[in-house]
Amino acid sequence: AGAPLEALCAVQRLIGDEIRHASLCAEVCGWLGGADALELDLSGLGLPPSDGPVLERAYAIVMRELVVAERESVHVLRAYRDATTEPAIRAAFSVLLTDEARHAATGDALARLLADLLGDARTALDAQLAPQLAEDRAHLRRAYRAGATDGPGRALGASLAARDLDVSSRAALLR
């Protein structure tokens, strides 16, 4: 796509952060005695191949994965962090939250850079992406709300109530 070195470095940082997040989450699972039962299945995580224009594909990926998904994760991670009372686990959520907020901001910056590179083609692409972005956002919110069952383990970051998501969303507007 002809992205500058700074953009490529930003994407590499995001990838490194996500690998670190998986490691941190596995470590926290180990603290709770669940590491032996932990099974990671990374199959199917890659993006499907595309013959479309590289720049348009890059823009769509940034919009869906960073601008929408990372921003939505900020809200749910804030809710988990704020609900968790165990200090070490709360600190782990703080690390994740800080990184995800940076990822969302990086997504915004990358989207602006790619939009500039797309020029006039961006308008049509934004119109094409709008329904998908809205559905992505709605899907994530439904999934987060469905998972907020107010089950056991709240102090350890294992459970949220639906009200936590509402409070987190309101709190995000004030921060």
JSON list of C-alpha atoms in Angstrom, two decimals:
[
{"chain": "A", "resi": 1, "resn": "ALA", "atom": "CA", "xyz": [0.00, 0.00, 0.00]},
{"chain": "A", "resi": 2, "resn": "GLY", "atom": "CA", "xyz": [3.02, 2.26, 0.08]},
{"chain": "A", "resi": 3, "resn": "ALA", "atom": "CA", "xyz": [2.65, 3.08, 3.77]},
{"chain": "A", "resi": 4, "resn": "PRO", "atom": "CA", "xyz": [5.55, 4.95, 5.35]},
{"chain": "A", "resi": 5, "resn": "LEU", "atom": "CA", "xyz": [7.95, 3.26, 7.75]},
{"chain": "A", "resi": 6, "resn": "GLU", "atom": "CA", "xyz": [6.26, 4.90, 10.77]},
{"chain": "A", "resi": 7, "resn": "ALA", "atom": "CA", "xyz": [2.96, 3.23, 9.87]},
{"chain": "A", "resi": 8, "resn": "LEU", "atom": "CA", "xyz": [4.60, -0.17, 9.45]},
{"chain": "A", "resi": 9, "resn": "CYS", "atom": "CA", "xyz": [6.33, 0.25, 12.81]},
{"chain": "A", "resi": 10, "resn": "ALA", "atom": "CA", "xyz": [3.01, 1.16, 14.45]},
{"chain": "A", "resi": 11, "resn": "VAL", "atom": "CA", "xyz": [1.42, -2.01, 13.09]},
{"chain": "A", "resi": 12, "resn": "GLN", "atom": "CA", "xyz": [4.36, -4.11, 14.30]},
{"chain": "A", "resi": 13, "resn": "ARG", "atom": "CA", "xyz": [3.95, -2.57, 17.77]},
{"chain": "A", "resi": 14, "resn": "LEU", "atom": "CA", "xyz": [0.26, -3.50, 17.78]},
{"chain": "A", "resi": 15, "resn": "ILE", "atom": "CA", "xyz": [1.08, -7.09, 16.86]},
{"chain": "A", "resi": 16, "resn": "GLY", "atom": "CA", "xyz": [3.70, -7.28, 19.61]},
{"chain": "A", "resi": 17, "resn": "ASP", "atom": "CA", "xyz": [1.24, -5.86, 22.12]},
{"chain": "A", "resi": 18, "resn": "GLU", "atom": "CA", "xyz": [-1.40, -8.42, 21.20]},
{"chain": "A", "resi": 19, "resn": "ILE", "atom": "CA", "xyz": [1.08, -11.27, 21.67]},
{"chain": "A", "resi": 20, "resn": "ARG", "atom": "CA", "xyz": [2.06, -9.77, 25.04]},
{"chain": "A", "resi": 21, "resn": "HIS", "atom": "CA", "xyz": [-1.65, -9.55, 25.96]},
{"chain": "A", "resi": 22, "resn": "ALA", "atom": "CA", "xyz": [-2.11, -13.25, 25.29]},
{"chain": "A", "resi": 23, "resn": "SER", "atom": "CA", "xyz": [0.91, -14.02, 27.44]},
{"chain": "A", "resi": 24, "resn": "LEU", "atom": "CA", "xyz": [-0.33, -11.77, 30.26]},
{"chain": "A", "resi": 25, "resn": "CYS", "atom": "CA", "xyz": [-3.79, -13.34, 30.18]},
{"chain": "A", "resi": 26, "resn": "ALA", "atom": "CA", "xyz": [-2.28, -16.84, 30.27]},
{"chain": "A", "resi": 27, "resn": "GLU", "atom": "CA", "xyz": [-0.14, -15.78, 33.23]},
{"chain": "A", "resi": 28, "resn": "VAL", "atom": "CA", "xyz": [-3.20, -14.46, 35.10]},
{"chain": "A", "resi": 29, "resn": "CYS", "atom": "CA", "xyz": [-5.00, -17.72, 34.30]},
{"chain": "A", "resi": 30, "resn": "GLY", "atom": "CA", "xyz": [-2.02, -19.52, 35.84]},
{"chain": "A", "resi": 31, "resn": "TRP", "atom": "CA", "xyz": [-2.30, -17.44, 39.03]},
{"chain": "A", "resi": 32, "resn": "LEU", "atom": "CA", "xyz": [-5.84, -18.75, 39.39]},
{"chain": "A", "resi": 33, "resn": "GLY", "atom": "CA", "xyz": [-4.85, -22.36, 38.79]},
{"chain": "A", "resi": 34, "resn": "GLY", "atom": "CA", "xyz": [-6.35, -22.64, 35.33]},
{"chain": "A", "resi": 35, "resn": "ALA", "atom": "CA", "xyz": [-3.26, -22.79, 33.15]},
{"chain": "A", "resi": 36, "resn": "ASP", "atom": "CA", "xyz": [-3.34, -26.59, 32.83]},
{"chain": "A", "resi": 37, "resn": "ALA", "atom": "CA", "xyz": [-6.80, -26.43, 31.26]},
{"chain": "A", "resi": 38, "resn": "LEU", "atom": "CA", "xyz": [-5.89, -23.55, 28.96]},
{"chain": "A", "resi": 39, "resn": "GLU", "atom": "CA", "xyz": [-6.01, -24.46, 25.29]},
{"chain": "A", "resi": 40, "resn": "LEU", "atom": "CA", "xyz": [-5.23, -21.89, 22.64]},
{"chain": "A", "resi": 41, "resn": "ASP", "atom": "CA", "xyz": [-6.53, -22.41, 19.13]},
{"chain": "A", "resi": 42, "resn": "LEU", "atom": "CA", "xyz": [-5.05, -19.90, 16.74]},
{"chain": "A", "resi": 43, "resn": "SER", "atom": "CA", "xyz": [-6.28, -21.61, 13.61]},
{"chain": "A", "resi": 44, "resn": "GLY", "atom": "CA", "xyz": [-8.45, -19.53, 11.35]},
{"chain": "A", "resi": 45, "resn": "LEU", "atom": "CA", "xyz": [-7.22, -16.22, 12.75]},
{"chain": "A", "resi": 46, "resn": "GLY", "atom": "CA", "xyz": [-5.73, -14.97, 9.51]},
{"chain": "A", "resi": 47, "resn": "LEU", "atom": "CA", "xyz": [-7.62, -12.74, 7.15]},
{"chain": "A", "resi": 48, "resn": "PRO", "atom": "CA", "xyz": [-9.04, -14.38, 4.05]},
{"chain": "A", "resi": 49, "resn": "PRO", "atom": "CA", "xyz": [-7.08, -13.75, 0.86]},
{"chain": "A", "resi": 50, "resn": "SER", "atom": "CA", "xyz": [-8.17, -10.92, -1.37]},
{"chain": "A", "resi": 51, "resn": "ASP", "atom": "CA", "xyz": [-7.48, -9.90, -4.93]},
{"chain": "A", "resi": 52, "resn": "GLY", "atom": "CA", "xyz": [-8.81, -6.40, -4.27]},
{"chain": "A", "resi": 53, "resn": "PRO", "atom": "CA", "xyz": [-6.71, -3.25, -4.21]},
{"chain": "A", "resi": 54, "resn": "VAL", "atom": "CA", "xyz": [-4.15, -3.42, -1.39]},
{"chain": "A", "resi": 55, "resn": "LEU", "atom": "CA", "xyz": [-4.73, 0.13, -0.17]},
{"chain": "A", "resi": 56, "resn": "GLU", "atom": "CA", "xyz": [-8.50, -0.35, 0.06]},
{"chain": "A", "resi": 57, "resn": "ARG", "atom": "CA", "xyz": [-8.01, -3.63, 1.91]},
{"chain": "A", "resi": 58, "resn": "ALA", "atom": "CA", "xyz": [-5.59, -2.01, 4.34]},
{"chain": "A", "resi": 59, "resn": "TYR", "atom": "CA", "xyz": [-8.06, 0.81, 5.01]},
{"chain": "A", "resi": 60, "resn": "ALA", "atom": "CA", "xyz": [-10.93, -1.65, 5.61]},
{"chain": "A", "resi": 61, "resn": "ILE", "atom": "CA", "xyz": [-8.82, -3.72, 7.99]},
{"chain": "A", "resi": 62, "resn": "VAL", "atom": "CA", "xyz": [-7.74, -0.63, 9.94]},
{"chain": "A", "resi": 63, "resn": "MET", "atom": "CA", "xyz": [-11.31, 0.64, 10.16]},
{"chain": "A", "resi": 64, "resn": "ARG", "atom": "CA", "xyz": [-12.79, -2.70, 11.29]},
{"chain": "A", "resi": 65, "resn": "GLU", "atom": "CA", "xyz": [-10.01, -4.06, 13.48]},
{"chain": "A", "resi": 66, "resn": "LEU", "atom": "CA", "xyz": [-8.57, -0.91, 15.01]},
{"chain": "A", "resi": 67, "resn": "VAL", "atom": "CA", "xyz": [-11.02, 1.97, 14.74]},
{"chain": "A", "resi": 68, "resn": "VAL", "atom": "CA", "xyz": [-14.07, -0.14, 15.67]},
{"chain": "A", "resi": 69, "resn": "ALA", "atom": "CA", "xyz": [-12.88, -3.28, 17.48]},
{"chain": "A", "resi": 70, "resn": "GLU", "atom": "CA", "xyz": [-10.09, -1.76, 19.54]},
{"chain": "A", "resi": 71, "resn": "ARG", "atom": "CA", "xyz": [-12.28, 1.17, 20.60]},
{"chain": "A", "resi": 72, "resn": "GLU", "atom": "CA", "xyz": [-15.06, -1.21, 21.66]},
{"chain": "A", "resi": 73, "resn": "SER", "atom": "CA", "xyz": [-12.54, -3.26, 23.65]},
{"chain": "A", "resi": 74, "resn": "VAL", "atom": "CA", "xyz": [-11.55, -0.12, 25.54]},
{"chain": "A", "resi": 75, "resn": "HIS", "atom": "CA", "xyz": [-15.06, 0.16, 26.96]},
{"chain": "A", "resi": 76, "resn": "VAL", "atom": "CA", "xyz": [-15.35, -3.47, 28.04]},
{"chain": "A", "resi": 77, "resn": "LEU", "atom": "CA", "xyz": [-11.81, -3.61, 29.46]},
{"chain": "A", "resi": 78, "resn": "ARG", "atom": "CA", "xyz": [-12.50, -0.46, 31.47]},
{"chain": "A", "resi": 79, "resn": "ALA", "atom": "CA", "xyz": [-15.62, -2.16, 32.87]},
{"chain": "A", "resi": 80, "resn": "TYR", "atom": "CA", "xyz": [-13.65, -5.30, 33.80]},
{"chain": "A", "resi": 81, "resn": "ARG", "atom": "CA", "xyz": [-10.84, -3.28, 35.35]},
{"chain": "A", "resi": 82, "resn": "ASP", "atom": "CA", "xyz": [-13.25, -1.17, 37.37]},
{"chain": "A", "resi": 83, "resn": "ALA", "atom": "CA", "xyz": [-15.21, -4.22, 38.57]},
{"chain": "A", "resi": 84, "resn": "THR", "atom": "CA", "xyz": [-12.09, -6.15, 39.61]},
{"chain": "A", "resi": 85, "resn": "THR", "atom": "CA", "xyz": [-10.93, -5.67, 43.18]},
{"chain": "A", "resi": 86, "resn": "GLU", "atom": "CA", "xyz": [-7.96, -8.06, 43.26]},
{"chain": "A", "resi": 87, "resn": "PRO", "atom": "CA", "xyz": [-4.98, -5.68, 42.86]},
{"chain": "A", "resi": 88, "resn": "ALA", "atom": "CA", "xyz": [-2.74, -7.85, 40.64]},
{"chain": "A", "resi": 89, "resn": "ILE", "atom": "CA", "xyz": [-5.56, -8.72, 38.25]},
{"chain": "A", "resi": 90, "resn": "ARG", "atom": "CA", "xyz": [-6.76, -5.12, 38.23]},
{"chain": "A", "resi": 91, "resn": "ALA", "atom": "CA", "xyz": [-3.21, -4.10, 37.28]},
{"chain": "A", "resi": 92, "resn": "ALA", "atom": "CA", "xyz": [-3.24, -6.63, 34.42]},
{"chain": "A", "resi": 93, "resn": "PHE", "atom": "CA", "xyz": [-6.50, -5.13, 33.15]},
{"chain": "A", "resi": 94, "resn": "SER", "atom": "CA", "xyz": [-4.91, -1.68, 33.39]},
{"chain": "A", "resi": 95, "resn": "VAL", "atom": "CA", "xyz": [-2.08, -2.80, 31.12]},
{"chain": "A", "resi": 96, "resn": "LEU", "atom": "CA", "xyz": [-4.57, -4.18, 28.59]},
{"chain": "A", "resi": 97, "resn": "LEU", "atom": "CA", "xyz": [-6.73, -1.06, 28.80]},
{"chain": "A", "resi": 98, "resn": "THR", "atom": "CA", "xyz": [-3.81, 1.32, 28.30]},
{"chain": "A", "resi": 99, "resn": "ASP", "atom": "CA", "xyz": [-2.60, -0.62, 25.28]},
{"chain": "A", "resi": 100, "resn": "GLU", "atom": "CA", "xyz": [-6.07, -0.93, 23.72]},
{"chain": "A", "resi": 101, "resn": "ALA", "atom": "CA", "xyz": [-6.62, 2.82, 24.09]},
{"chain": "A", "resi": 102, "resn": "ARG", "atom": "CA", "xyz": [-3.30, 3.38, 22.29]},
{"chain": "A", "resi": 103, "resn": "HIS", "atom": "CA", "xyz": [-4.34, 0.87, 19.62]},
{"chain": "A", "resi": 104, "resn": "ALA", "atom": "CA", "xyz": [-7.59, 2.75, 19.01]},
{"chain": "A", "resi": 105, "resn": "ALA", "atom": "CA", "xyz": [-5.66, 6.02, 18.69]},
{"chain": "A", "resi": 106, "resn": "THR", "atom": "CA", "xyz": [-3.18, 4.33, 16.36]},
{"chain": "A", "resi": 107, "resn": "GLY", "atom": "CA", "xyz": [-6.10, 3.09, 14.29]},
{"chain": "A", "resi": 108, "resn": "ASP", "atom": "CA", "xyz": [-7.40, 6.64, 13.97]},
{"chain": "A", "resi": 109, "resn": "ALA", "atom": "CA", "xyz": [-3.98, 7.86, 12.84]},
{"chain": "A", "resi": 110, "resn": "LEU", "atom": "CA", "xyz": [-3.53, 5.00, 10.38]},
{"chain": "A", "resi": 111, "resn": "ALA", "atom": "CA", "xyz": [-7.04, 5.54, 9.00]},
{"chain": "A", "resi": 112, "resn": "ARG", "atom": "CA", "xyz": [-6.22, 9.23, 8.35]},
{"chain": "A", "resi": 113, "resn": "LEU", "atom": "CA", "xyz": [-2.96, 8.28, 6.66]},
{"chain": "A", "resi": 114, "resn": "LEU", "atom": "CA", "xyz": [-4.62, 5.67, 4.46]},
{"chain": "A", "resi": 115, "resn": "ALA", "atom": "CA", "xyz": [-7.52, 8.01, 3.70]},
{"chain": "A", "resi": 116, "resn": "ASP", "atom": "CA", "xyz": [-5.03, 10.57, 2.41]},
{"chain": "A", "resi": 117, "resn": "LEU", "atom": "CA", "xyz": [-3.40, 7.92, 0.24]},
{"chain": "A", "resi": 118, "resn": "LEU", "atom": "CA", "xyz": [-6.82, 6.82, -1.08]},
{"chain": "A", "resi": 119, "resn": "GLY", "atom": "CA", "xyz": [-7.78, 10.35, -2.08]},
{"chain": "A", "resi": 120, "resn": "ASP", "atom": "CA", "xyz": [-11.16, 10.58, -3.81]},
{"chain": "A", "resi": 121, "resn": "ALA", "atom": "CA", "xyz": [-11.67, 6.80, -3.67]},
{"chain": "A", "resi": 122, "resn": "ARG", "atom": "CA", "xyz": [-12.17, 7.09, 0.08]},
{"chain": "A", "resi": 123, "resn": "THR", "atom": "CA", "xyz": [-15.70, 8.49, -0.22]},
{"chain": "A", "resi": 124, "resn": "ALA", "atom": "CA", "xyz": [-17.01, 5.45, -2.05]},
{"chain": "A", "resi": 125, "resn": "LEU", "atom": "CA", "xyz": [-15.09, 3.10, 0.22]},
{"chain": "A", "resi": 126, "resn": "ASP", "atom": "CA", "xyz": [-16.48, 4.77, 3.36]},
{"chain": "A", "resi": 127, "resn": "ALA", "atom": "CA", "xyz": [-20.01, 4.39, 2.00]},
{"chain": "A", "resi": 128, "resn": "GLN", "atom": "CA", "xyz": [-19.33, 0.72, 1.23]},
{"chain": "A", "resi": 129, "resn": "LEU", "atom": "CA", "xyz": [-17.81, 0.08, 4.68]},
{"chain": "A", "resi": 130, "resn": "ALA", "atom": "CA", "xyz": [-20.40, 1.96, 6.76]},
{"chain": "A", "resi": 131, "resn": "PRO", "atom": "CA", "xyz": [-22.92, -0.91, 7.09]},
{"chain": "A", "resi": 132, "resn": "GLN", "atom": "CA", "xyz": [-20.15, -3.39, 7.94]},
{"chain": "A", "resi": 133, "resn": "LEU", "atom": "CA", "xyz": [-18.65, -1.08, 10.57]},
{"chain": "A", "resi": 134, "resn": "ALA", "atom": "CA", "xyz": [-22.08, -0.56, 12.14]},
{"chain": "A", "resi": 135, "resn": "GLU", "atom": "CA", "xyz": [-22.68, -4.33, 12.21]},
{"chain": "A", "resi": 136, "resn": "ASP", "atom": "CA", "xyz": [-19.19, -4.98, 13.64]},
{"chain": "A", "resi": 137, "resn": "ARG", "atom": "CA", "xyz": [-19.85, -2.48, 16.44]},
{"chain": "A", "resi": 138, "resn": "ALA", "atom": "CA", "xyz": [-23.33, -3.87, 17.14]},
{"chain": "A", "resi": 139, "resn": "HIS", "atom": "CA", "xyz": [-22.02, -7.47, 17.13]},
{"chain": "A", "resi": 140, "resn": "LEU", "atom": "CA", "xyz": [-19.27, -6.65, 19.64]},
{"chain": "A", "resi": 141, "resn": "ARG", "atom": "CA", "xyz": [-21.68, -4.82, 21.92]},
{"chain": "A", "resi": 142, "resn": "ARG", "atom": "CA", "xyz": [-24.16, -7.71, 21.78]},
{"chain": "A", "resi": 143, "resn": "ALA", "atom": "CA", "xyz": [-21.41, -10.20, 22.58]},
{"chain": "A", "resi": 144, "resn": "TYR", "atom": "CA", "xyz": [-20.11, -8.14, 25.49]},
{"chain": "A", "resi": 145, "resn": "ARG", "atom": "CA", "xyz": [-23.63, -7.66, 26.86]},
{"chain": "A", "resi": 146, "resn": "ALA", "atom": "CA", "xyz": [-24.42, -11.37, 26.45]},
{"chain": "A", "resi": 147, "resn": "GLY", "atom": "CA", "xyz": [-21.28, -12.22, 28.41]},
{"chain": "A", "resi": 148, "resn": "ALA", "atom": "CA", "xyz": [-22.20, -9.86, 31.26]},
{"chain": "A", "resi": 149, "resn": "THR", "atom": "CA", "xyz": [-24.05, -12.50, 33.28]},
{"chain": "A", "resi": 150, "resn": "ASP", "atom": "CA", "xyz": [-23.15, -11.24, 36.77]},
{"chain": "A", "resi": 151, "resn": "GLY", "atom": "CA", "xyz": [-21.71, -14.65, 37.57]},
{"chain": "A", "resi": 152, "resn": "PRO", "atom": "CA", "xyz": [-19.12, -15.59, 40.19]},
{"chain": "A", "resi": 153, "resn": "GLY", "atom": "CA", "xyz": [-15.59, -14.26, 40.14]},
{"chain": "A", "resi": 154, "resn": "ARG", "atom": "CA", "xyz": [-16.27, -10.53, 39.84]},
{"chain": "A", "resi": 155, "resn": "ALA", "atom": "CA", "xyz": [-13.43, -9.61, 42.21]},
{"chain": "A", "resi": 156, "resn": "LEU", "atom": "CA", "xyz": [-11.05, -11.65, 40.04]},
{"chain": "A", "resi": 157, "resn": "GLY", "atom": "CA", "xyz": [-12.12, -10.11, 36.75]},
{"chain": "A", "resi": 158, "resn": "ALA", "atom": "CA", "xyz": [-14.14, -13.12, 35.64]},
{"chain": "A", "resi": 159, "resn": "SER", "atom": "CA", "xyz": [-17.59, -11.58, 35.56]},
{"chain": "A", "resi": 160, "resn": "LEU", "atom": "CA", "xyz": [-19.46, -8.41, 34.77]},
{"chain": "A", "resi": 161, "resn": "ALA", "atom": "CA", "xyz": [-23.05, -7.33, 35.16]},
{"chain": "A", "resi": 162, "resn": "ALA", "atom": "CA", "xyz": [-24.79, -5.54, 32.29]},
{"chain": "A", "resi": 163, "resn": "ARG", "atom": "CA", "xyz": [-24.91, -2.40, 34.45]},
{"chain": "A", "resi": 164, "resn": "ASP", "atom": "CA", "xyz": [-21.07, -2.39, 34.47]},
{"chain": "A", "resi": 165, "resn": "LEU", "atom": "CA", "xyz": [-21.06, -1.89, 30.71]},
{"chain": "A", "resi": 166, "resn": "ASP", "atom": "CA", "xyz": [-23.54, 0.98, 31.01]},
{"chain": "A", "resi": 167, "resn": "VAL", "atom": "CA", "xyz": [-21.44, 2.64, 33.72]},
{"chain": "A", "resi": 168, "resn": "SER", "atom": "CA", "xyz": [-18.25, 2.11, 31.73]},
{"chain": "A", "resi": 169, "resn": "SER", "atom": "CA", "xyz": [-19.79, 3.74, 28.65]},
{"chain": "A", "resi": 170, "resn": "ARG", "atom": "CA", "xyz": [-20.92, 6.75, 30.65]},
{"chain": "A", "resi": 171, "resn": "ALA", "atom": "CA", "xyz": [-17.58, 6.96, 32.44]},
{"chain": "A", "resi": 172, "resn": "ALA", "atom": "CA", "xyz": [-15.75, 6.88, 29.09]},
{"chain": "A", "resi": 173, "resn": "LEU", "atom": "CA", "xyz": [-17.55, 10.06, 28.09]},
{"chain": "A", "resi": 174, "resn": "LEU", "atom": "CA", "xyz": [-16.22, 11.79, 31.19]},
{"chain": "A", "resi": 175, "resn": "ARG", "atom": "CA", "xyz": [-12.59, 10.64, 30.84]}
]
